[in-house]
CSV table of C-alpha atoms in Angstrom, one decimal:
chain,number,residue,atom,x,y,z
A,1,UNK,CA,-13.0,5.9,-20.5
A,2,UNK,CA,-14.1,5.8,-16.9
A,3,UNK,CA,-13.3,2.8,-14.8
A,4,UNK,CA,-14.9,2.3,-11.5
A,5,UNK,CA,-14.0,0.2,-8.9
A,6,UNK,CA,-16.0,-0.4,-5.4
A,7,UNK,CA,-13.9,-1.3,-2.3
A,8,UNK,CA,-14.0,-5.1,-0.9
A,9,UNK,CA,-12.9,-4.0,2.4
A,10,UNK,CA,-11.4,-2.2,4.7
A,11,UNK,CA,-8.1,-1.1,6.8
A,12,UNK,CA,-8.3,-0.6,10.4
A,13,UNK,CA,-5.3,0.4,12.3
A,14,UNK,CA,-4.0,2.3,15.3
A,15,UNK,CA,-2.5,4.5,12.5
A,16,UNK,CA,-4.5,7.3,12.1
A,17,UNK,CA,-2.2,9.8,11.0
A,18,UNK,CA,-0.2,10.0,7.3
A,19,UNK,CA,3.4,9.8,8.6
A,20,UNK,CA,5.8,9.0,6.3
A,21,UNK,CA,7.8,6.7,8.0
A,22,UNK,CA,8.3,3.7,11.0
A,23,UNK,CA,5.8,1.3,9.2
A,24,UNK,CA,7.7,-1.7,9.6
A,25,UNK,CA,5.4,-2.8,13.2
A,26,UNK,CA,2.4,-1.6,12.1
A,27,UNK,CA,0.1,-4.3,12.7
A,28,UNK,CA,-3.1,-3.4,10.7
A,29,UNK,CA,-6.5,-5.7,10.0
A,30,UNK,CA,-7.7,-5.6,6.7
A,31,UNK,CA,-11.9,-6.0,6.8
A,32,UNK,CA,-12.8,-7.6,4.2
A,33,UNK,CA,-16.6,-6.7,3.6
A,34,UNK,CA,-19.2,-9.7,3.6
A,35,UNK,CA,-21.7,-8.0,1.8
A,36,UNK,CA,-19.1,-8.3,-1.0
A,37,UNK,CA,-17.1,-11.6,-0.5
A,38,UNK,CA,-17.7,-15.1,0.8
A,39,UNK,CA,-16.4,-16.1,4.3
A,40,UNK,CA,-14.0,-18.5,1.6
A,41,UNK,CA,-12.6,-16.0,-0.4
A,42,UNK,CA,-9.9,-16.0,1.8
A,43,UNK,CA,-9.4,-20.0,1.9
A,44,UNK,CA,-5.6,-20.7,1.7
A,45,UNK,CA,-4.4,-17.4,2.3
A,46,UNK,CA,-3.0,-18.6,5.1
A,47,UNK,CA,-0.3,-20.6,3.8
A,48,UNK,CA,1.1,-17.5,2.3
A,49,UNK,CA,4.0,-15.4,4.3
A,50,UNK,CA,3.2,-11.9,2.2
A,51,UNK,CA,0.3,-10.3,0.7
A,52,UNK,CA,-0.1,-7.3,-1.7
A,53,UNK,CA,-2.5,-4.9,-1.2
A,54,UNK,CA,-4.3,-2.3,-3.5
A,55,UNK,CA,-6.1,0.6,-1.5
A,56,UNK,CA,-7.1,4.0,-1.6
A,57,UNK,CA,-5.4,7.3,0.0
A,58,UNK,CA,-8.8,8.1,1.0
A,59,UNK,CA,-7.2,11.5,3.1
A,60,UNK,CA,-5.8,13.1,-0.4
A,61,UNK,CA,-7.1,16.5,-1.4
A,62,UNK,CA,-7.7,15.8,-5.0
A,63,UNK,CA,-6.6,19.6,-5.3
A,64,UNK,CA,-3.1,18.7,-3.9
A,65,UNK,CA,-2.7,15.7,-6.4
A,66,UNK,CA,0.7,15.8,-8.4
A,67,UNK,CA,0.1,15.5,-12.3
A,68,UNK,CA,3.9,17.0,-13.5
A,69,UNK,CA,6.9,16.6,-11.1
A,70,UNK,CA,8.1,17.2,-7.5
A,71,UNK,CA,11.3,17.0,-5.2
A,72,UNK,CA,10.3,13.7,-3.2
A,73,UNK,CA,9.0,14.4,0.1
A,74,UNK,CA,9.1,18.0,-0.6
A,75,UNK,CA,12.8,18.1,-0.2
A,76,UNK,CA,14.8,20.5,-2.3
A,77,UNK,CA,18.1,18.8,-1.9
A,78,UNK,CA,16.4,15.8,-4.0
A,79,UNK,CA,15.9,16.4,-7.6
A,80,UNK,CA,12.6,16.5,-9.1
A,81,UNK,CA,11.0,13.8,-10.6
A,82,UNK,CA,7.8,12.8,-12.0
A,83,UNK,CA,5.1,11.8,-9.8
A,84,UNK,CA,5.1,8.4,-11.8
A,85,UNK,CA,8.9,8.2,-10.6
A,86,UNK,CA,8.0,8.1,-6.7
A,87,UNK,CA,5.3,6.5,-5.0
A,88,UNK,CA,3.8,9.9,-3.5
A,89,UNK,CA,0.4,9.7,-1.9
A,90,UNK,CA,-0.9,12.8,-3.7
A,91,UNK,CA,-0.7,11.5,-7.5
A,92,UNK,CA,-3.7,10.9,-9.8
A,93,UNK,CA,-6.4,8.4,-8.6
A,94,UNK,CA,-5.0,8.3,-5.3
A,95,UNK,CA,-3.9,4.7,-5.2
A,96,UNK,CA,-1.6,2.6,-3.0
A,97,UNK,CA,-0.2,-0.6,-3.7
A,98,UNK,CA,2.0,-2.3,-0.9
A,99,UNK,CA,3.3,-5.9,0.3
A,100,UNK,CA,2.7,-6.5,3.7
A,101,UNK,CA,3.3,-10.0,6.0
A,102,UNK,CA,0.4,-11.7,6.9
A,103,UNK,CA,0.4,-12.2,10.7
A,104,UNK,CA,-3.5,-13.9,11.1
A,105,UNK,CA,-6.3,-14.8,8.5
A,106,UNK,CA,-9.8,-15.0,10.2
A,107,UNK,CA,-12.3,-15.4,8.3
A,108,UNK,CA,-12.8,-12.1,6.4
A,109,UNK,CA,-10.2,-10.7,8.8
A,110,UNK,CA,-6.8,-10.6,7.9
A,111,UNK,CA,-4.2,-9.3,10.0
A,112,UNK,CA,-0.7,-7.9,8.7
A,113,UNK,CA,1.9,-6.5,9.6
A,114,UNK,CA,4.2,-3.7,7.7
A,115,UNK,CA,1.1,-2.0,5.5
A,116,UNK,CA,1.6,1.3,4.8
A,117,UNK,CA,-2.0,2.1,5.2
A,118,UNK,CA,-3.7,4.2,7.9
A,119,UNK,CA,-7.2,3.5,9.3
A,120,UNK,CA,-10.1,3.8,7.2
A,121,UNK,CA,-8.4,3.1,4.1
A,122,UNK,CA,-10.8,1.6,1.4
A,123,UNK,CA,-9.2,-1.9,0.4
A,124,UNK,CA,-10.2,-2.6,-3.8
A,125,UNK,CA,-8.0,-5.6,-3.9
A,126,UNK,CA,-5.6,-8.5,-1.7
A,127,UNK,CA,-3.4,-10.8,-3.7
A,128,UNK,CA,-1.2,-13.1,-2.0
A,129,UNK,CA,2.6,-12.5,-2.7
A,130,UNK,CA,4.0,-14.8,-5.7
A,131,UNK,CA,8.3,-14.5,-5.5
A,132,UNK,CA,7.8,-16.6,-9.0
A,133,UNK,CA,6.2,-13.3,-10.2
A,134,UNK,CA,8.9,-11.3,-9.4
A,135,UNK,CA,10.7,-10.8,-12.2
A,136,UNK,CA,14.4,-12.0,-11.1
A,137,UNK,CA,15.8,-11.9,-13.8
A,138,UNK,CA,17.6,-9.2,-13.5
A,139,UNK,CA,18.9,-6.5,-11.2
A,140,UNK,CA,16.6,-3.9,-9.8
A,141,UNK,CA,18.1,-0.4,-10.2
A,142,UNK,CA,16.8,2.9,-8.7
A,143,UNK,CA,18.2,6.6,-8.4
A,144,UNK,CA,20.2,7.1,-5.2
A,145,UNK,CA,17.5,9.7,-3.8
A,146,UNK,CA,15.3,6.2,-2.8
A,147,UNK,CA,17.9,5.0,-0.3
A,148,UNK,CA,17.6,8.5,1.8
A,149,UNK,CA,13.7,8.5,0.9
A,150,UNK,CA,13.3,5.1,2.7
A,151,UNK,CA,15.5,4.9,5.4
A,152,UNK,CA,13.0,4.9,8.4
A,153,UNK,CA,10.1,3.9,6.3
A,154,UNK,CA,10.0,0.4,7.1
């Protein structure tokens, strides 16, 4: 089955480089294209602290994509795990998903801050954080390696 999916937009950012870490002041502006959205489509976003956004690693070299298991961040003092076990840039259809704080919202522009997204990043979708969709119900648990893993990242 083959699913296609066209970009709505665009990230442009100072951020030109992948770099791992120190996202946290990134300030990044998300163009959304008009010649796919109405100037409303972003109506009420606004009111809305946090956003999610869905884009593509559009750097990736499909022949460096991950399909088995790595050490995270190429570091052998981390175990391996399965690239569906880490959120590594290089796994199959090259896809990032990432909650950012909305700083502006300008039409088709929306600024944020804290996306881990460099410039020129295809955007395929923007949904404004829900904490009622988090499920809460329980406690989040995750292997120790994360900690280490994402200690400067934001």
């Amino acid at each position: 089955m083959v699913f296609e999916v066209s970009p709505i937009g665009m990230i442009r950012s100072d951020r030109a480089e992948v770099v791992d870490d120190n996202w946290g002041q990134v300030e990044s502006v998300i163009d959304l294209d008009e010649t796919v959205l109405e100037v409303d489509a972003t109506l009420g976003l606004e009111n809305f602290s946090h956003l999610e956004v869905v884009y593509g690693f559009h750097l990736c070299d499909p022949d460096s994509t991950t399909i088995g298991s790595r050490h995270p961040r190429g570091d052998t003092t981390l175990p391996r795990v399965g690239v569906l076990a880490q959120r590594v840039k290089d796994r199959p259809n090259h896809l990032g998903v990432s909650r950012c704080e909305i700083v502006d919202v300008d039409g088709l522009r929306v600024r944020v801050r804290g996306l881990d997204a460099i410039d020129g990043s295809p955007v395929f979708d923007v949904k404004p954080f829900l904490q009622s969709m988090v499920p809460a119900r329980e406690d989040v648990t995750e292997p120790s390696w994360v900690a280490s893993v994402m200690k400067n990242y934001f």
